[in-house]
């Protein structure tokens, strides 16, 4: 009786240790994402624990542990376990496993997934994906269990399943804005916090694997020893690899190496010897690196490398189980393990993919482009931080051009040092003489405005265009983008000289400014090309009328000397866009430019709608 009570106490303690993995994953993922999304990532981890725990103890336990129906699904009355202490503890222990599977998904799809979307994913995986496949493997009547499939503590049941569901979600939701345009990826908010999270996860893994023995004995000690060895070796492998490949010790690689080693040993921690755990740790790390390569190759954006760690290392660890069987049984067991990996993968990925695909018809899964740029902390949770507050105050000062007041932030906040330096800069700026202020103004003017025509340069145009696109999310409107190319300018320039060409450009620019004042912006794009942005059009007819006015204005003769007048014409491409266009700056410019070339081919002196 005392032994049974001791074992129950050990499983309860293990459940508590596994629960520590949840704050561990929260810290890991919040630190691995950008600061503007760290709070959003943390609350998603908190929320998935709430959902997965409740769903599992009410429904999931019955599906996973209940009486089996042909080995495919189980069922028992709700709270069937409440009459026994040992069964209550066992279900609580399994509930921690279910929450771990779900929380893997949050980091993978972080920084662009709406909060309601993630809650929906958590419910689906907790209710449908996790308990059904866990029944196949961990219920003794499950069909994979009957076949002889072995997954001691969840390399497949927990980690691969979370990885498969995350992969399905990523494919549907898509990568973060600009993810594959940056060579080194995005800045991580707090790697020190992530390192702390790793230690919490590692501590939890003692209960994760050790508790799976469901008893406290010598074998439990071996399981825990193997777990710690494999995790350590995975981290050392990451340390060596990053130093050899990158030339420095990459913090993220080391941390993910630890996790990969832990995931890989989880399937066979009860079968392996300590010497085996060393090799398992190396295999786990190599699987992680291979997974990273595959995801980047196919431009699958996993924000924290959860899929390489949990899916790829989980598969490797599950298959490695076969090599702990007698030599004459290895290939048979390997086949069984492969069948289990594939069927669970197909089930978890396909059901998740189809569910989310159907959900797209009823709700928006991804945050809007504007919300993603601002950050989900603010856009979804109205949760700012000192850095964001500092940026907003600096923006307000820049907009008002009043730097007389110092920016005040909490003295011990992360942004305090930056605020201090910024205040020193603005203080020095305020002491500048009028001559120096004029020089600064001249430098700023030269950087942003064309010296010949006085029109804004590309960067100012792009800034205004980006503002217009972002503002469409708040207030639906219609805008027009006009790409203008002067017809016959090169011939006039060659025939009458560059001075004449300059006069033509200045005259055209002045006419454009007269037309667009108060309703938009005209910018010199390069050479004899101009781009005009007209804001808040009432309808397409108004856009067309402006194009006609622009053509008529440009074709008026230009006087280049007292005796000579030059007539010049133009070709215009018009792109009309609104809140439904879902266009980027580059695509808008490209469409207008293409329409302009069509106008040229039609005989010049006309305009074409893109």
XYZ file of C-alpha atoms in Angstrom:
610
model
C 0.000 0.000 0.000
C 2.844 2.386 0.882
C 4.582 1.583 -2.421
C 1.403 2.346 -4.370
C 0.959 5.623 -2.489
C 4.609 6.540 -3.119
C 4.181 5.861 -6.845
C 1.029 7.973 -6.934
C 2.866 10.762 -5.121
C 5.693 10.520 -7.669
C 3.261 10.801 -10.601
C 1.628 13.822 -8.939
C 5.020 15.435 -8.428
C 5.845 14.647 -12.073
C 2.608 16.302 -13.187
C 3.646 19.416 -11.274
C 7.086 19.294 -12.921
C 5.511 18.923 -16.374
C 3.299 21.915 -15.571
C 6.533 23.918 -15.162
C 7.118 23.359 -18.865
C 4.252 25.750 -19.569
C 5.937 28.841 -18.050
C 9.117 27.513 -19.634
C 7.595 27.545 -23.121
C 6.031 30.921 -22.364
C 9.403 32.442 -21.490
C 11.158 30.681 -24.385
C 8.671 31.832 -27.006
C 8.186 35.362 -25.664
C 11.947 35.850 -25.669
C 12.357 34.365 -29.160
C 9.787 36.672 -30.762
C 10.057 40.408 -31.376
C 9.304 42.757 -28.485
C 6.160 44.081 -30.175
C 4.691 40.552 -30.081
C 6.132 39.110 -26.870
C 3.073 39.824 -24.710
C 0.790 38.373 -27.380
C 2.921 35.232 -27.507
C 2.875 34.900 -23.721
C -0.904 35.207 -23.411
C -1.402 32.630 -26.152
C 0.659 30.181 -24.085
C -1.399 30.987 -21.007
C -4.650 30.618 -22.902
C -3.793 27.292 -24.522
C -3.127 25.836 -21.072
C -6.552 26.990 -19.896
C -8.243 25.443 -22.907
C -6.236 22.220 -23.224
C -6.510 21.418 -19.515
C -10.273 21.904 -19.337
C -10.942 20.115 -22.621
C -8.771 17.150 -21.667
C -10.076 16.543 -18.158
C -13.693 16.794 -19.381
C -13.574 15.099 -22.795
C -10.012 14.181 -23.788
C -9.451 11.749 -20.938
C -12.558 9.784 -21.925
C -11.505 9.704 -25.588
C -7.920 8.693 -24.817
C -8.341 6.381 -21.837
C -11.917 5.171 -22.194
C -13.159 1.832 -23.493
C -11.806 1.355 -26.987
C -14.022 1.091 -30.058
C -12.093 -1.227 -32.402
C -8.820 0.363 -31.283
C -9.610 3.694 -32.988
C -11.294 5.820 -30.354
C -12.259 5.458 -26.713
C -15.104 6.674 -24.595
C -16.192 6.568 -20.994
C -18.506 8.641 -18.866
C -17.274 12.132 -18.065
C -15.035 12.329 -14.998
C -14.943 8.519 -14.848
C -11.702 8.779 -12.877
C -12.937 10.883 -9.945
C -13.495 7.885 -7.647
C -9.806 6.960 -7.371
C -6.836 9.065 -6.224
C -4.416 7.224 -8.489
C -6.684 7.711 -11.525
C -7.196 11.403 -10.745
C -3.433 11.888 -10.537
C -2.861 9.914 -13.746
C -5.418 12.018 -15.658
C -3.849 15.219 -14.321
C -0.472 13.920 -15.466
C -1.857 13.200 -18.951
C -3.532 16.629 -19.054
C -0.088 18.224 -18.736
C 1.019 16.228 -21.782
C -1.971 17.434 -23.774
C -1.205 21.061 -22.897
C 2.414 20.595 -23.973
C 1.340 19.341 -27.405
C -0.852 22.395 -27.903
C 1.627 24.985 -26.648
C 4.181 23.853 -29.258
C 1.926 25.402 -31.899
C 1.788 28.893 -30.376
C 5.452 29.714 -30.961
C 5.554 28.330 -34.493
C 2.731 30.576 -35.723
C 3.560 33.587 -33.536
C 3.633 37.229 -34.642
C 0.951 37.021 -37.349
C -1.850 34.807 -36.007
C -4.962 36.394 -34.499
C -5.751 35.563 -30.897
C -9.208 34.064 -31.656
C -7.585 31.899 -34.328
C -5.160 30.419 -31.848
C -7.938 29.723 -29.336
C -9.753 27.826 -32.078
C -6.620 25.810 -32.892
C -6.121 24.995 -29.204
C -9.676 23.692 -28.900
C -9.373 21.579 -32.058
C -6.069 19.956 -31.141
C -7.106 19.375 -27.523
C -10.470 17.852 -28.426
C -9.906 16.020 -31.724
C -6.258 15.635 -32.674
C -4.415 14.849 -29.450
C -6.705 12.417 -27.557
C -7.575 10.283 -30.607
C -4.002 9.497 -31.647
C -2.983 9.179 -27.988
C -5.683 6.489 -27.696
C -4.095 4.611 -30.610
C -0.727 4.505 -28.870
C -1.133 4.835 -25.103
C -4.392 2.991 -24.579
C -3.469 -0.687 -24.387
C -6.428 -1.485 -26.678
C -5.378 1.110 -29.277
C -4.610 -0.298 -32.716
C -1.025 1.010 -32.816
C -0.384 -0.259 -29.300
C -1.699 -3.667 -30.367
C 0.628 -3.593 -33.366
C 3.600 -3.025 -31.037
C 4.299 0.658 -31.662
C 6.386 2.158 -28.868
C 6.559 5.782 -27.794
C 7.542 5.832 -24.153
C 6.801 9.439 -23.197
C 5.616 11.178 -26.332
C 8.193 11.930 -29.025
C 5.320 11.293 -31.434
C 2.199 11.464 -29.250
C 3.071 14.913 -27.890
C 5.892 16.544 -29.817
C 5.399 15.362 -33.382
C 1.654 15.911 -33.114
C 2.218 19.505 -32.022
C 4.705 19.889 -34.873
C 2.325 18.447 -37.503
C -0.535 20.711 -36.385
C 1.800 23.723 -36.375
C 2.986 22.877 -39.893
C -0.599 22.755 -41.176
C -1.347 26.117 -39.554
C 1.786 27.770 -40.946
C 1.056 26.624 -44.499
C -2.434 28.151 -44.350
C -1.564 31.328 -42.431
C 1.684 32.029 -44.306
C 5.001 33.642 -43.322
C 5.477 36.880 -41.441
C 5.840 40.062 -43.479
C 9.411 40.328 -44.763
C 10.548 37.077 -43.124
C 12.400 35.701 -46.144
C 13.653 39.064 -47.349
C 16.008 39.416 -44.376
C 19.160 37.324 -44.410
C 19.493 37.069 -40.633
C 15.810 37.033 -39.722
C 14.166 39.231 -37.110
C 15.591 40.526 -33.848
C 14.579 38.484 -30.812
C 13.236 40.410 -27.862
C 14.955 38.729 -24.916
C 17.228 35.695 -25.283
C 18.033 35.805 -21.578
C 14.339 35.187 -20.876
C 14.400 32.340 -23.403
C 17.391 30.782 -21.635
C 15.465 30.899 -18.357
C 12.572 29.225 -20.146
C 14.880 26.431 -21.288
C 15.734 25.633 -17.668
C 12.064 25.481 -16.706
C 11.377 23.167 -19.650
C 14.365 20.989 -18.773
C 13.156 20.759 -15.182
C 9.704 19.818 -16.443
C 11.176 17.116 -18.659
C 12.339 15.238 -15.555
C 8.678 14.784 -14.754
C 7.760 14.339 -18.406
C 9.961 11.282 -18.879
C 10.518 10.214 -15.294
C 6.823 10.361 -14.483
C 6.004 8.218 -17.508
C 7.412 5.262 -15.575
C 4.345 5.698 -13.296
C 6.520 4.467 -10.460
C 9.569 5.586 -8.513
C 12.290 2.981 -8.770
C 15.783 2.367 -10.123
C 14.522 2.376 -13.702
C 13.023 5.810 -13.122
C 16.480 7.057 -12.181
C 17.923 5.681 -15.450
C 15.161 7.387 -17.429
C 15.897 10.742 -15.786
C 19.641 10.256 -16.281
C 19.149 9.498 -19.982
C 16.930 12.540 -20.333
C 19.488 14.898 -18.832
C 22.361 13.372 -20.819
C 20.569 13.618 -24.158
C 19.506 17.217 -23.547
C 23.040 18.178 -22.520
C 24.591 16.520 -25.568
C 22.058 18.239 -27.859
C 23.056 21.593 -26.395
C 26.781 20.832 -26.705
C 26.247 19.781 -30.321
C 24.554 23.128 -30.977
C 27.387 24.957 -29.255
C 30.036 23.237 -31.399
C 28.015 23.532 -34.616
C 27.323 27.251 -34.214
C 30.964 28.027 -33.442
C 32.141 26.050 -36.476
C 29.523 27.322 -38.936
C 28.831 30.885 -37.750
C 32.134 31.698 -36.071
C 30.435 32.427 -32.743
C 28.363 30.632 -30.118
C 24.775 31.194 -31.216
C 22.432 31.314 -28.229
C 19.325 30.129 -30.077
C 21.146 27.189 -31.639
C 22.414 26.018 -28.257
C 18.974 26.293 -26.674
C 17.244 24.490 -29.528
C 19.926 21.812 -29.410
C 18.974 21.110 -25.785
C 15.303 20.822 -26.715
C 16.019 18.612 -29.726
C 18.027 16.223 -27.563
C 15.216 16.087 -25.004
C 12.544 15.453 -27.650
C 14.604 12.720 -29.325
C 15.238 10.696 -26.137
C 11.610 10.892 -25.029
C 10.471 7.906 -27.107
C 13.179 5.546 -25.805
C 14.294 6.915 -22.433
C 13.193 3.656 -20.760
C 15.039 1.455 -23.262
C 18.331 3.314 -23.686
C 21.460 3.118 -21.595
C 23.338 6.296 -20.660
C 25.877 5.702 -23.459
C 22.978 5.438 -25.915
C 21.581 8.745 -24.696
C 24.736 10.457 -25.940
C 24.090 9.297 -29.499
C 20.389 10.078 -29.235
C 21.247 13.658 -28.259
C 23.447 14.023 -31.352
C 20.753 12.514 -33.590
C 18.211 14.913 -32.127
C 20.391 17.921 -32.883
C 21.152 16.798 -36.448
C 17.430 16.234 -37.019
C 16.777 19.763 -35.826
C 19.350 21.229 -38.224
C 17.893 19.210 -41.093
C 14.416 20.462 -40.194
C 15.623 24.058 -40.163
C 17.126 23.618 -43.611
C 13.933 22.093 -45.013
C 11.710 24.868 -43.651
C 13.905 27.644 -45.026
C 14.204 25.806 -48.359
C 10.429 25.778 -48.759
C 9.996 29.215 -47.100
C 7.901 27.876 -44.238
C 8.097 30.461 -41.481
C 8.370 28.913 -38.038
C 8.895 31.890 -35.712
C 10.813 29.940 -33.036
C 11.966 26.766 -34.869
C 9.377 24.649 -33.037
C 8.806 22.310 -35.979
C 12.486 21.362 -36.452
C 12.746 20.710 -32.698
C 9.501 18.882 -32.005
C 8.503 17.328 -35.317
C 11.843 16.378 -36.876
C 13.603 15.385 -33.648
C 10.396 13.638 -32.528
C 10.299 11.511 -35.674
C 13.985 10.600 -35.329
C 13.551 9.659 -31.681
C 10.511 7.513 -32.450
C 12.289 5.621 -35.220
C 15.376 5.172 -33.041
C 13.300 2.982 -30.688
C 13.731 0.060 -33.122
C 17.489 -0.010 -32.578
C 17.033 -0.940 -28.926
C 15.384 -4.228 -29.892
C 17.256 -7.493 -30.521
C 19.075 -7.555 -33.850
C 16.617 -9.946 -35.482
C 13.682 -7.687 -34.564
C 15.104 -4.307 -35.577
C 13.669 -4.126 -39.093
C 10.273 -5.407 -38.025
C 10.065 -2.865 -35.204
C 11.377 -0.131 -37.490
C 8.493 -0.874 -39.850
C 6.007 -0.670 -37.003
C 7.521 2.616 -35.816
C 7.402 4.016 -39.344
C 3.733 3.072 -39.711
C 2.966 4.826 -36.434
C 4.902 7.963 -37.413
C 3.208 8.168 -40.809
C -0.348 7.484 -39.662
C -0.152 9.922 -36.774
C 1.440 12.488 -39.083
C -1.235 12.094 -41.743
C -4.005 12.274 -39.142
C -2.652 15.285 -37.220
C -1.646 17.270 -40.317
C -4.662 16.482 -42.495
C -7.346 17.051 -39.875
C -5.707 20.304 -38.741
C -5.238 21.532 -42.294
C -8.819 20.759 -43.357
C -10.249 22.276 -40.180
C -8.327 25.537 -40.615
C -9.083 25.612 -44.333
C -12.788 25.439 -43.533
C -12.363 28.058 -40.821
C -11.029 30.555 -43.396
C -14.538 30.715 -44.862
C -15.947 31.983 -41.570
C -13.177 34.055 -40.010
C -9.877 35.765 -40.735
C -7.048 33.619 -39.350
C -4.233 36.077 -39.857
C -3.763 39.548 -38.410
C -4.067 42.405 -40.873
C -0.907 43.850 -42.388
C -1.292 47.024 -40.338
C -1.752 45.065 -37.094
C 1.261 42.905 -37.884
C 3.404 45.985 -38.500
C 2.249 47.668 -35.287
C 2.625 44.428 -33.334
C 0.025 42.162 -31.770
C 0.771 43.425 -28.262
C -0.926 46.715 -29.074
C -3.316 45.762 -31.876
C -4.921 42.833 -30.036
C -4.250 43.392 -26.344
C -3.606 47.125 -26.055
C -0.454 46.169 -24.168
C 2.360 48.604 -24.755
C 5.898 48.700 -23.347
C 8.531 51.315 -22.656
C 10.167 50.952 -26.080
C 6.855 51.373 -27.896
C 5.898 54.334 -25.702
C 9.270 55.929 -26.399
C 8.860 55.444 -30.149
C 5.395 57.041 -30.046
C 6.632 60.035 -28.066
C 9.545 60.489 -30.461
C 7.119 60.267 -33.378
C 4.875 62.930 -31.843
C 7.851 65.236 -31.361
C 8.992 64.653 -34.934
C 5.477 65.362 -36.205
C 5.072 68.532 -34.151
C 8.715 69.573 -34.716
C 8.730 70.727 -31.093
C 11.752 69.354 -29.235
C 11.599 71.767 -26.341
C 10.254 69.204 -23.863
C 12.236 66.221 -22.644
C 10.819 62.750 -23.118
C 10.087 61.158 -19.759
C 10.061 57.378 -19.234
C 10.213 55.244 -16.114
C 13.883 55.501 -14.989
C 14.462 51.762 -14.687
C 12.684 50.755 -17.893
C 14.536 49.218 -20.862
C 14.043 52.416 -22.865
C 15.485 54.729 -20.182
C 19.023 54.785 -21.612
C 17.787 55.440 -25.144
C 15.500 58.202 -23.857
C 18.415 59.804 -22.052
C 20.579 59.845 -25.174
C 17.653 61.067 -27.242
C 17.036 63.910 -24.808
C 20.727 64.837 -25.003
C 20.486 64.942 -28.769
C 17.352 67.107 -28.745
C 18.926 69.381 -26.137
C 21.956 69.879 -28.348
C 19.680 70.373 -31.310
C 17.770 73.148 -29.518
C 21.043 75.006 -28.889
C 22.032 75.119 -32.521
C 22.378 78.535 -34.137
C 20.033 79.657 -36.871
C 22.807 79.021 -39.348
C 23.216 75.434 -38.265
C 19.458 74.922 -38.241
C 19.319 76.194 -41.786
C 22.116 73.806 -42.731
C 20.242 70.876 -41.201
C 17.103 71.908 -43.017
C 19.046 72.103 -46.272
C 20.533 68.649 -45.755
C 17.120 67.207 -44.987
C 15.683 68.926 -48.044
C 18.403 67.549 -50.315
C 17.873 64.059 -48.934
C 14.143 64.080 -49.539
C 13.508 66.468 -52.425
C 14.721 66.630 -56.005
C 17.031 69.601 -56.449
C 15.892 70.404 -59.990
C 12.117 70.186 -59.740
C 11.567 70.605 -56.018
C 9.351 67.524 -55.991
C 9.656 64.835 -53.290
C 11.932 61.891 -54.015
C 10.957 58.232 -53.981
C 11.374 57.716 -50.248
C 8.858 60.391 -49.321
C 6.449 58.982 -51.884
C 6.854 55.480 -50.445
C 6.250 56.817 -46.939
C 3.026 58.546 -47.968
C 1.931 55.486 -49.912
C 2.569 53.243 -46.896
C 0.548 55.592 -44.680
C -2.302 55.492 -47.171
C -2.268 51.685 -47.273
C -2.212 51.360 -43.468
C -4.964 53.958 -43.093
C -7.214 51.921 -45.368
C -7.523 49.374 -42.534
C -9.050 52.100 -40.354
C -11.094 54.098 -42.881
C -12.108 52.501 -46.229
C -11.294 54.850 -49.109
C -10.270 54.921 -52.772
C -6.875 56.274 -53.884
C -5.225 56.673 -57.281
C -1.583 56.166 -58.280
C -0.447 57.732 -61.584
C 2.845 56.726 -63.235
C 3.825 59.446 -65.727
C 6.502 59.209 -68.428
C 7.216 62.166 -70.760
C 6.928 61.296 -74.459
C 9.621 62.778 -76.659
C 11.709 64.080 -73.783
C 14.905 62.314 -74.871
C 14.670 63.734 -78.396
C 14.102 67.262 -77.053
C 16.975 66.881 -74.639
C 19.315 65.640 -77.391
C 18.214 68.282 -79.896
C 18.088 71.381 -77.714
C 20.514 70.478 -74.918
C 20.332 69.595 -71.263
C 19.373 73.107 -70.213
C 16.243 72.826 -72.326
C 15.563 69.397 -70.834
C 15.845 70.861 -67.330
C 13.379 73.633 -68.196
C 10.894 71.024 -69.453
C 11.203 68.983 -66.247
C 10.767 72.059 -64.042
C 7.751 73.261 -65.994
C 6.068 69.841 -65.865
C 6.783 69.516 -62.146
C 5.270 72.944 -61.450
C 2.111 72.025 -63.339
C 1.819 68.781 -61.414
C 2.191 70.597 -58.105
C -0.610 72.980 -59.028
C -2.885 70.065 -59.872
C -2.221 67.911 -56.794
C -1.943 70.453 -53.987
C -4.174 69.540 -51.016
C -5.335 66.292 -52.656
C -2.141 64.255 -52.937
C 1.561 64.220 -53.755
C 3.632 64.432 -56.928
C 7.139 62.929 -56.836
C 9.989 62.661 -59.289
C 10.651 58.959 -59.710
C 13.757 59.253 -61.899
C 14.774 60.827 -65.205
C 11.596 61.965 -66.952
C 9.348 59.702 -64.856
C 6.967 61.030 -62.216
C 4.540 59.342 -59.806
C 1.442 61.072 -58.436
C -0.604 59.840 -55.461
C -4.150 61.204 -55.255
C -5.981 60.532 -51.996
C -9.672 60.075 -51.192
C -11.175 59.735 -54.651
C -14.955 59.560 -54.726
C -15.144 57.196 -57.705
C -13.295 55.941 -60.781
C -14.754 58.745 -62.911
C -12.982 61.299 -60.728
C -9.732 59.359 -61.173
C -10.193 59.355 -64.961
C -10.964 63.086 -65.036
C -7.751 63.825 -63.169
C -5.780 61.720 -65.682
C -7.270 63.814 -68.528
C -6.445 67.067 -66.723
C -2.891 65.829 -66.188
C -2.437 64.939 -69.866
C -3.811 68.309 -70.953
C -1.620 70.225 -68.507
C 1.595 68.459 -69.553
C 1.014 68.868 -73.301
C 0.889 72.673 -73.033
C 3.976 74.191 -74.762
C 7.040 74.853 -72.623
C 9.048 77.988 -73.284
C 12.741 77.164 -73.135
C 13.982 80.512 -74.466
C 12.598 83.828 -75.691
C 12.315 82.487 -79.244
C 11.494 78.818 -78.751
C 8.552 76.856 -77.410
C 8.588 73.031 -77.148
C 5.528 70.824 -77.096
C 5.818 67.585 -75.181
C 3.325 64.867 -74.354
C 3.061 62.071 -71.785
C 1.941 58.481 -71.230
C 0.197 57.697 -67.959
C -0.535 54.444 -66.130
C -3.298 54.665 -63.513
C -3.703 52.220 -60.614
C -6.808 52.635 -58.436
C -6.719 50.887 -55.045
C -8.836 50.633 -51.914
C -9.184 48.588 -48.719
C -10.012 45.440 -50.728
C -6.935 45.599 -52.973
C -4.514 43.981 -50.457
C -1.548 45.473 -52.362
C 2.008 46.238 -51.328
C 3.878 49.411 -52.299
C 6.000 47.547 -54.834
C 3.040 45.892 -56.502
C 1.130 49.187 -56.768
C 4.096 50.927 -58.415
C 4.658 47.949 -60.699
C 1.016 47.851 -61.834
C 0.951 51.585 -62.578
C 4.287 51.334 -64.410
C 3.046 48.422 -66.536
C -0.101 50.355 -67.444
C 2.069 53.306 -68.501
C 3.993 51.082 -70.941
C 0.700 49.879 -72.374
C -0.237 53.545 -72.938
C 3.040 54.103 -74.788
C 2.379 51.118 -77.033
C -1.060 52.525 -77.871
C 0.488 55.618 -79.390
C 1.509 57.771 -76.443
C -0.276 60.885 -75.271
C -2.883 58.825 -73.463
C -3.585 57.030 -70.203
C -4.400 53.425 -69.361
C -6.087 51.950 -66.278
C -4.188 49.045 -64.698
